[in-house]
Amino acid sequence: MTTASLEFEKPLVELEKQIEELKRLAGDRQLDVASELAPLEKKLIELRDEIYRNLSPWQRVLVARSNKRPFTLDYLRLAFTDFVELHGDRLYREDPAIVGGWARLDGDSVMVIGHQRGRDTKEIVRRNFGMPHPEGYRKALRLMKLAEKFHVPVLTFIDTMGAWAGLGAEERGQSEAIAHNLFEMSRLKVPILATVIGEGGSGGALGLGVADRVMMLENSVYSVISVEGCAAILWKDGKSPEMREKAASALKITAADLYELRVIDEIVPEPPGGAHADYETVAASLKEALVRHLDELSRLKPDKLVRRRREKFLRMGQYLE
Amino acid sequence: MAWFRKEKKPRQPRREKLEIPADVWEKCEACGHTDIREKFVRNLNVCPSCDHHRRIRAGEYAAILLDDGTIEELEESLRSTDPLGFPEYPARLKKAAKNAGDADALLAVGGMMDGAPVNLGVMDFAFMGGSMGSVVGEKIARLGQRSLERKYPLIIVSASGGARMQEGVLSLMQMAKVSAMLAQLAERRIPYVSILTNPTTGGVSASYAMLGDAIIAEPGAVIGFAGPRVIKQTLGQDLPEGFQTSEFLLDHGMLDTVVHRKELKKTVSQLLRHMSGKPAAAGWTST
């Protein structure tokens, strides 16, 4: 798979081209190029590793947002079986920016709910960039309640720039929908695991994010405000790369930052070159982490589970006294 | 021909001229009505002409809602810190404290409302736009805990642009923190009343502001998830008249009622008595 699409991945593209070219030549002329190919491929791996080890926070935002990355439905395909999608909030409409339904993880039934973005233009528009309306959050809550009814854990995947800011979303109570999810998720009597797989944008992310364990993929980000929004408010410049870089660093939005702030419990490693370089590997890592956490959480009685979840969130924040 | 010639006398004012110094005048931001400050104050800082509810400080709000002489500040020692090392945040905090006091963006008090004990949190827009950081979240959580222990109702008056970005994702988590506390109050059947004032947007509206057993707004307040500016940007066009006002939200089923500041204490008090099985306070008619 050609993985490069981002500015800082340009050197990789060059190298990949060279390798392809060499292979093509070799094929055409039946030459043995293994001795030339090996160092190039080794260099590619090293370079990719190097680039990804040194991503700046803003570059990580770009990676997290890339539509080459695996989305919720990709993980459903790769790490789960027996998926049956459920639609609609039973109140107003179906919101394709959030998908959800029954699935099996290692043979056990779970409820999977996640933001869903689109890859091509038509799908991007249909999924509204993965930015849900209130109906998306209400559907999510409906499915969580359904899972609770049948004693099945809830797994959420967070991948949104934020909840949609528009007329209809406001008219139908975007705030109420998100608030209600926070409230109900803090008392749901089944295990909840949340994983940020791409961008975790503000309240629209948290609306699926109140969980017993919160994880982030290595190159995902999680923030209270978009980097551009922060730069625009503070420095009246949301567009220049310098200000974006400054805001992205200041906001502390990378997985490592959040782990240090004790907001998340685990960082799920991505393969060299990021999740988009190797879907199978990242899906396997994710699956391993999900199974492990579920195994631990399933030993807790519902009351204890809820109490611990509440305590976890009640501890959050830093202040002086 | 002097009989029709008017005698020139200096005009005498009929009354003594009122000597009013310039600084006692107040002008309504909404309609331009000018009146002496005393009149605004007596009207709880609502414009006597157009009913525009002016923004007031948290302490003034507490005085409107609670009985005289019963107000006691709680958790006053909590201070914001700078967990991210965010550019200019310590300086901004210092400035905000100088201008708006040490209570941060939420004043937590205990007191009596028509003789019944309550816990009250009032957001203060004067402190960094009422932004919600760790201190705001912790104060509400502690007020909630106090309500749990004493079975006192909780009231929160919101006035906020949303989460405080200088505390990054920790601010975001305050939404979950406070919601988790409110869920505990709900399970123990302790009433929680949410009062929305101008403005209530962002992370505050998408958490505790919208979770009240009763949600009451002041007239004309801007209430919404995204601020009007952001929506205008997404749409690329102007917003309809009255969009995201209290009255708009009432029409769309998002609020229980919109109440004039003068009626607020009585309304909240009535609601709390309904919800906690207490008889009506003395002196109220049944109308």
XYZ file of C-alpha atoms in Angstrom:
608
model
C 0.000 0.000 0.000
C 1.304 3.432 -0.799
C 0.899 5.112 2.501
C 2.236 8.572 2.014
C -0.184 11.425 1.600
C 1.012 13.986 4.073
C 3.564 16.704 3.526
C 6.142 15.265 5.898
C 5.808 11.848 4.266
C 7.139 13.168 0.948
C 10.610 11.593 1.393
C 8.871 8.261 1.848
C 6.976 8.687 -1.382
C 10.226 9.348 -3.223
C 11.828 6.283 -1.805
C 8.798 4.116 -2.487
C 8.841 5.314 -6.086
C 12.466 4.340 -6.469
C 11.775 0.898 -5.107
C 8.775 0.408 -7.378
C 10.825 1.546 -10.346
C 13.599 -0.849 -9.549
C 11.184 -3.719 -9.158
C 9.519 -2.880 -12.453
C 12.859 -2.757 -14.256
C 13.854 -6.024 -12.696
C 10.608 -7.609 -13.795
C 10.880 -6.289 -17.330
C 14.465 -7.377 -17.865
C 14.524 -10.409 -15.623
C 17.367 -9.000 -13.562
C 18.264 -9.900 -10.051
C 18.097 -6.638 -8.136
C 17.866 -8.055 -4.660
C 21.220 -6.606 -3.678
C 20.143 -3.107 -4.758
C 16.646 -3.481 -3.396
C 17.530 -4.578 0.096
C 19.328 -1.393 1.204
C 16.581 0.765 -0.284
C 13.882 -1.123 1.555
C 15.875 -1.004 4.718
C 16.280 2.724 4.282
C 12.533 3.095 3.732
C 11.789 1.360 6.991
C 14.353 3.399 8.865
C 13.176 6.659 7.374
C 9.540 5.909 8.137
C 10.465 4.991 11.658
C 12.514 8.136 12.009
C 9.751 10.385 10.689
C 7.079 8.828 12.881
C 9.206 8.867 15.989
C 9.690 12.587 15.620
C 6.220 13.738 14.645
C 5.382 17.163 16.030
C 2.006 17.531 17.746
C 0.534 19.314 14.738
C 1.827 16.601 12.401
C 0.116 14.083 14.632
C -3.147 15.958 14.190
C -2.700 15.588 10.446
C -2.019 11.874 10.807
C -5.010 11.462 13.140
C -7.265 13.204 10.631
C -5.944 11.431 7.568
C -8.662 9.571 5.728
C -6.165 6.823 4.969
C -6.337 5.756 8.593
C -8.580 2.872 9.584
C -12.051 3.988 10.717
C -14.537 2.370 13.083
C -15.992 0.155 10.353
C -12.459 -0.994 9.407
C -11.811 -2.138 12.954
C -15.206 -3.795 13.019
C -14.172 -5.739 9.932
C -10.670 -6.588 11.164
C -10.967 -7.130 14.905
C -14.569 -8.294 15.293
C -16.906 -10.854 13.774
C -20.631 -11.186 13.348
C -21.369 -7.435 13.163
C -25.015 -6.424 12.858
C -25.447 -2.706 12.422
C -28.312 -0.973 14.223
C -29.616 2.332 12.947
C -31.584 5.300 14.194
C -32.313 7.111 17.435
C -36.051 6.247 17.385
C -36.765 9.937 17.831
C -35.910 11.791 14.683
C -33.550 10.132 12.229
C -30.515 8.003 11.486
C -27.167 9.776 11.802
C -24.473 8.080 9.690
C -21.696 10.004 11.489
C -21.970 7.435 14.279
C -22.231 3.717 13.568
C -23.049 1.004 16.029
C -24.349 -2.448 16.570
C -23.806 -5.934 17.882
C -20.519 -7.642 17.196
C -18.341 -10.386 18.618
C -14.903 -9.908 20.097
C -13.148 -13.244 20.437
C -16.545 -14.889 20.194
C -18.236 -12.820 22.912
C -21.038 -10.392 22.168
C -20.245 -6.715 22.584
C -21.895 -3.458 21.567
C -19.621 -1.395 19.330
C -20.307 2.299 18.811
C -18.038 4.719 16.999
C -17.743 7.857 14.945
C -17.540 7.042 11.260
C -15.851 9.221 8.664
C -15.895 8.821 4.914
C -13.063 8.143 2.516
C -14.388 9.438 -0.809
C -16.252 12.681 -1.322
C -19.688 11.142 -1.446
C -19.110 9.160 1.711
C -17.434 12.090 3.474
C -20.543 14.171 2.859
C -22.935 11.361 3.834
C -21.054 10.820 7.079
C -20.823 14.577 7.616
C -17.026 14.377 8.216
C -17.730 12.137 11.191
C -19.300 15.100 12.983
C -22.541 13.889 14.571
C -25.845 15.647 15.058
C -27.747 15.100 18.323
C -29.382 12.031 16.767
C -25.996 10.323 16.580
C -25.475 10.711 20.323
C -29.037 9.629 21.027
C -28.602 6.545 18.882
C -25.374 5.804 20.742
C -27.162 6.075 24.074
C -29.991 3.875 22.844
C -27.471 1.182 21.953
C -25.684 1.545 25.284
C -28.950 1.045 27.122
C -29.628 -1.965 24.954
C -26.237 -3.397 25.864
C -26.935 -2.759 29.537
C -30.260 -4.542 29.275
C -28.570 -7.665 27.958
C -25.443 -7.394 30.169
C -23.084 -6.836 27.277
C -20.044 -4.522 27.388
C -19.863 -1.344 25.328
C -16.827 -0.531 23.182
C -16.627 2.941 21.695
C -14.302 4.333 19.045
C -13.693 8.056 18.970
C -12.848 9.679 15.657
C -14.329 13.135 15.203
C -13.246 16.738 14.855
C -16.209 17.519 17.072
C -19.974 17.478 17.272
C -21.569 19.326 14.358
C -22.144 23.047 14.791
C -25.170 23.898 12.674
C -28.743 25.141 12.817
C -30.446 21.765 13.002
C -27.966 20.441 15.539
C -28.661 23.403 17.814
C -32.417 23.285 17.303
C -32.546 19.639 18.265
C -30.361 20.024 21.332
C -26.755 19.117 20.624
C -25.838 20.180 24.161
C -28.597 18.154 25.748
C -27.705 15.055 23.746
C -24.035 15.146 24.755
C -24.771 16.066 28.376
C -27.214 13.205 28.630
C -24.623 10.748 27.335
C -22.065 11.892 29.906
C -24.638 11.480 32.640
C -25.827 8.037 31.542
C -22.374 6.696 30.700
C -21.253 7.516 34.232
C -23.907 5.115 35.552
C -24.161 2.393 32.930
C -23.971 -0.969 34.649
C -21.833 -2.743 32.060
C -18.132 -2.271 31.249
C -17.339 0.579 28.851
C -14.073 0.800 26.935
C -13.365 3.902 24.882
C -10.556 4.185 22.352
C -9.542 7.320 20.494
C -8.616 6.007 17.047
C -8.174 9.319 15.227
C -9.040 12.801 16.391
C -10.843 13.222 19.700
C -12.463 16.613 19.266
C -13.927 18.164 22.404
C -17.445 17.432 23.653
C -18.259 15.555 20.488
C -15.577 13.033 21.427
C -16.381 12.926 25.132
C -19.997 12.114 24.254
C -18.704 8.591 23.579
C -15.796 8.821 25.989
C -16.914 8.303 29.579
C -15.547 4.821 30.146
C -13.935 2.454 32.646
C -10.802 2.434 30.530
C -9.879 5.073 27.996
C -7.186 4.278 25.467
C -5.612 6.161 22.602
C -3.897 4.878 19.513
C -0.319 6.084 19.395
C -0.892 8.723 16.716
C -4.327 9.844 17.787
C -5.007 13.181 19.501
C -7.582 14.282 22.073
C -8.316 17.929 22.748
C -10.734 20.328 24.379
C -10.746 22.553 21.297
C -9.508 22.219 17.743
C -5.941 23.346 17.268
C -7.083 25.878 14.672
C -9.778 27.205 16.978
C -7.318 27.642 19.821
C -4.815 29.481 17.625
C -7.560 31.694 16.243
C -8.830 32.662 19.680
C -5.481 33.190 21.362
C -3.347 34.574 18.607
C -5.967 35.644 16.075
C -4.371 33.317 13.574
C -5.778 29.848 13.049
C -4.297 29.414 9.583
C -0.517 29.770 9.672
C 1.480 26.574 10.257
C 3.555 28.261 12.994
C 0.541 29.180 15.089
C -1.022 25.779 14.576
C 2.183 24.143 15.697
C 2.299 26.436 18.718
C -1.305 25.707 19.684
C -0.936 21.968 19.120
C 2.081 21.892 21.449
C 0.489 24.102 24.090
C -2.754 22.131 24.287
C -0.991 18.834 25.107
C -3.069 16.619 22.879
C -0.916 13.626 22.028
C -1.411 10.171 23.502
C 1.805 10.549 25.498
C 0.591 13.901 26.901
C -2.753 12.483 27.983
C -1.138 9.478 29.546
C 1.071 11.783 31.548
C -1.946 13.864 32.596
C -3.579 10.588 33.688
C -6.585 11.159 31.506
C -6.056 7.928 29.580
C -5.096 4.459 30.797
C -3.139 3.054 27.898
C -1.503 3.892 24.586
C -2.090 1.317 21.876
C 1.013 1.121 19.680
C 0.752 1.682 15.948
C 2.953 -0.037 13.382
C 5.891 1.904 11.866
C 4.498 4.538 9.552
C 1.254 4.771 11.478
C -2.020 2.858 11.549
C -2.615 3.598 7.870
C 0.551 1.751 6.909
C -0.730 -1.576 8.188
C -4.401 -2.012 9.092
C -4.057 -5.631 10.195
C -1.298 -4.968 12.679
C -2.981 -2.037 14.378
C -6.295 -3.884 14.487
C -4.566 -6.825 16.152
C -2.917 -4.566 18.756
C -6.224 -2.902 19.450
C -8.007 -6.203 19.761
C -5.413 -7.508 22.189
C -5.850 -4.444 24.430
C -9.654 -4.578 24.288
C -9.768 -8.268 25.182
C -7.338 -7.771 28.057
C -9.268 -4.850 29.583
C -12.625 -6.534 29.154
C -11.285 -9.591 30.855
C -10.281 -7.494 33.882
C -13.483 -5.477 33.981
C -15.781 -8.454 33.605
C -14.653 -9.671 37.032
C -16.151 -6.597 38.722
C -19.703 -6.515 39.996
C -21.796 -3.810 38.283
C -21.997 -1.586 41.370
C -18.273 -1.681 41.895
C -17.675 -1.063 38.214
C -19.824 2.063 38.261
C -18.321 3.283 41.521
C -14.802 2.954 40.157
C -15.730 4.665 36.910
C -17.168 7.595 38.835
C -14.192 7.816 41.120
C -11.909 7.823 38.109
C -13.629 10.863 36.608
C -14.169 12.617 39.931
C -10.392 12.566 40.433
C -9.688 14.380 37.187
C -8.322 17.892 37.231
C -5.442 19.742 38.834
C -5.768 22.615 41.287
C -4.156 24.157 44.323
C -5.711 24.271 47.733
C -48.163 101.082 23.826
C -46.380 99.443 26.677
C -49.382 97.324 27.760
C -48.594 94.465 25.382
C -44.886 94.510 25.884
C -43.826 91.547 27.923
C -41.849 92.286 30.919
C -38.509 90.619 30.718
C -38.008 88.525 33.764
C -35.445 85.790 34.099
C -37.163 82.418 33.953
C -37.472 80.716 37.244
C -37.308 76.963 37.366
C -40.413 75.565 38.968
C -38.435 73.072 41.000
C -34.995 72.988 42.432
C -32.696 71.541 39.831
C -31.652 68.016 40.778
C -27.945 67.850 41.161
C -27.109 64.417 39.782
C -23.467 63.635 39.280
C -22.684 62.088 35.930
C -21.548 58.748 37.293
C -24.881 57.680 38.751
C -26.381 57.259 35.313
C -26.592 53.851 33.744
C -27.333 53.081 30.163
C -28.927 49.828 29.027
C -26.646 47.985 26.595
C -29.634 46.630 24.717
C -32.035 49.513 24.212
C -29.994 52.549 25.189
C -32.453 53.500 27.935
C -30.738 55.731 30.449
C -31.754 55.815 34.066
C -30.223 56.394 37.452
C -28.214 53.469 38.653
C -30.390 53.059 41.709
C -33.302 52.152 39.465
C -31.293 49.465 37.688
C -30.093 48.074 40.984
C -33.543 47.990 42.525
C -34.710 46.155 39.413
C -31.957 43.518 39.968
C -29.982 44.956 37.069
C -32.725 44.368 34.607
C -33.405 47.325 32.331
C -36.606 49.062 33.575
C -37.511 49.867 29.993
C -36.776 46.783 27.866
C -36.290 43.998 30.450
C -32.777 43.290 29.202
C -31.128 41.140 31.864
C -27.714 42.607 32.444
C -24.793 40.459 33.374
C -24.128 40.555 37.111
C -21.441 39.213 39.372
C -21.689 35.861 41.100
C -22.005 37.420 44.555
C -24.921 39.591 43.443
C -26.624 36.533 42.051
C -26.231 34.612 45.276
C -27.783 37.560 47.108
C -30.785 37.490 44.778
C -31.414 33.782 45.286
C -30.631 33.252 48.947
C -32.016 34.703 52.156
C -30.241 37.729 53.623
C -27.546 36.898 56.099
C -27.453 33.181 55.356
C -24.805 33.094 52.636
C -21.577 31.327 53.471
C -18.829 30.881 50.900
C -17.549 27.318 50.489
C -14.357 25.865 49.050
C -12.925 29.364 48.779
C -9.353 28.143 49.050
C -9.312 26.343 45.674
C -7.047 28.001 43.107
C -6.300 27.289 39.482
C -2.859 26.070 38.627
C -1.143 25.719 35.254
C -1.042 21.967 34.616
C 0.026 22.224 30.966
C 2.488 25.091 31.247
C 0.233 26.947 28.833
C 1.574 30.200 27.346
C 0.516 33.266 29.361
C -1.941 31.322 31.505
C -0.445 32.237 34.906
C -0.467 35.915 33.925
C -4.070 35.698 32.753
C -5.076 34.015 35.986
C -3.409 36.733 37.988
C -5.155 39.416 36.014
C -8.507 37.659 36.306
C -8.118 37.310 40.067
C -7.243 40.992 40.342
C -10.315 42.001 38.363
C -12.809 39.430 39.493
C -11.595 38.079 42.804
C -10.258 34.775 44.013
C -13.328 32.610 43.530
C -12.246 31.670 39.990
C -15.142 31.268 37.528
C -17.504 29.771 40.089
C -18.591 31.028 43.486
C -19.655 28.166 45.730
C -21.934 29.005 48.636
C -24.242 27.422 51.108
C -27.294 29.246 52.385
C -31.023 29.282 52.882
C -33.647 29.765 50.229
C -36.937 30.810 51.786
C -35.810 29.100 54.946
C -34.667 25.848 53.341
C -30.967 24.978 53.099
C -29.431 24.704 49.619
C -26.020 24.511 47.992
C -25.462 27.019 45.245
C -22.783 27.444 42.605
C -22.774 30.645 40.564
C -20.531 31.044 37.574
C -18.836 34.382 37.143
C -18.383 35.555 33.582
C -16.012 38.260 34.798
C -13.408 35.585 35.558
C -11.967 34.564 32.172
C -15.361 34.466 30.503
C -16.724 32.038 33.043
C -14.518 29.359 31.548
C -14.656 25.954 33.208
C -11.348 24.546 34.335
C -10.348 22.160 37.091
C -11.357 24.537 39.889
C -14.878 25.008 38.568
C -15.269 21.245 38.186
C -13.882 20.508 41.637
C -16.036 23.151 43.314
C -19.185 21.727 41.756
C -18.117 18.194 42.639
C -17.624 19.247 46.270
C -20.918 21.115 46.363
C -22.490 17.950 45.001
C -20.785 15.859 47.651
C -22.066 18.242 50.310
C -25.544 17.897 48.841
C -25.248 14.123 48.974
C -24.159 14.161 52.595
C -26.726 16.655 53.848
C -29.478 15.971 51.334
C -29.549 19.637 50.347
C -30.728 20.529 46.856
C -28.128 21.814 44.426
C -28.530 24.890 42.267
C -26.052 25.987 39.604
C -26.244 29.286 37.780
C -24.326 29.058 34.512
C -22.636 31.914 32.661
C -19.839 30.590 30.540
C -18.309 30.458 27.118
C -17.343 26.836 27.763
C -14.311 24.874 28.834
C -11.068 26.692 29.687
C -8.700 25.829 26.880
C -5.635 26.783 28.910
C -6.162 23.617 30.945
C -6.607 21.550 27.807
C -8.177 18.151 28.037
C -8.382 18.443 31.836
C -11.061 21.085 31.297
C -12.890 18.768 28.941
C -12.858 16.074 31.601
C -14.625 18.394 34.039
C -17.735 17.847 31.929
C -17.596 14.139 32.690
C -16.633 14.744 36.308
C -19.567 17.016 37.066
C -21.999 14.807 35.135
C -20.854 11.805 37.181
C -21.593 13.735 40.375
C -25.014 14.823 39.131
C -25.855 11.197 38.330
C -25.216 10.376 41.985
C -27.514 13.183 43.129
C -30.177 11.910 40.748
C -29.926 8.377 42.099
C -30.366 9.666 45.645
C -33.299 11.841 44.545
C -31.650 15.086 45.525
C -33.067 17.881 43.381
C -30.764 19.781 41.058
C -31.917 22.999 39.423
C -29.950 24.500 36.556
C -30.282 28.214 35.825
C -28.925 29.477 32.516
C -27.853 33.072 32.082
C -26.202 34.918 29.250
C -24.196 33.214 27.795
C -24.257 29.460 28.410
C -22.372 27.708 25.632
C -19.785 25.035 24.890
C -18.749 22.481 27.458
C -20.892 23.990 30.193
C -24.070 23.777 28.146
C -23.135 20.250 27.026
C -22.880 19.033 30.607
C -24.366 20.319 33.852
C -26.354 23.201 32.366
C -28.578 20.758 30.474
C -28.879 18.145 33.219
C -31.174 19.879 35.694
C -34.305 18.308 37.120
C -35.545 21.719 36.149
C -33.789 23.891 33.597
C -34.620 27.580 33.838
C -33.250 30.401 31.734
C -33.237 34.148 32.086
C -34.942 35.983 29.227
C -32.793 36.711 26.191
C -29.775 34.638 27.208
C -27.661 33.082 24.454
C -27.635 29.331 25.016
C -26.137 26.742 22.703
C -23.522 24.114 22.067
C -21.530 26.080 19.532
C -21.278 29.828 19.850
C -23.142 31.896 17.236
C -19.840 32.930 15.633
C -18.780 29.344 15.043
C -22.114 28.380 13.513
C -22.041 31.421 11.285
C -18.636 30.269 10.106
C -19.825 26.729 9.341
C -22.886 27.982 7.523
C -21.311 30.922 5.787
C -24.495 32.903 6.319
C -26.203 34.976 8.983
C -28.195 33.273 11.687
C -31.953 33.691 11.927
C -33.232 36.375 14.292
C -33.437 35.161 17.864
C -31.522 31.938 17.168
C -30.090 30.355 20.329
C -31.919 32.679 22.710
C -33.740 31.404 25.789
C -37.055 31.863 24.028
C -35.801 29.877 21.023
C -34.736 27.023 23.271
C -38.048 27.123 25.114
C -39.869 26.852 21.778
C -37.695 23.896 20.815
C -38.411 22.045 24.014
C -34.988 22.411 25.613
C -36.001 24.412 28.698
C -38.662 24.073 31.355
C -39.282 27.759 31.628
C -37.928 31.249 31.051
C -38.197 33.396 34.155
C -37.608 37.076 34.889
C -34.846 37.626 37.406
C -37.363 39.102 39.813
C -39.371 35.866 39.819
C -36.391 33.553 39.902
C -36.050 32.958 43.614
C -39.725 32.211 44.035
C -39.781 29.866 41.041
C -36.719 27.896 42.150
C -37.988 27.779 45.697
C -41.362 26.444 44.575
C -39.732 23.823 42.371
C -37.435 22.639 45.145
C -40.342 22.330 47.547
C -42.293 20.299 44.993
C -39.338 18.017 44.433
C -38.428 17.528 48.063
C -41.936 16.955 49.345
C -42.057 20.134 51.407
C -45.132 22.340 51.851
C -45.277 25.699 50.110
C -43.546 28.549 51.897
C -45.729 30.830 53.987
C -47.178 33.853 52.269
C -47.438 32.379 48.792
C -50.809 32.393 47.185
C -52.003 29.393 45.256
C -52.189 31.227 41.969
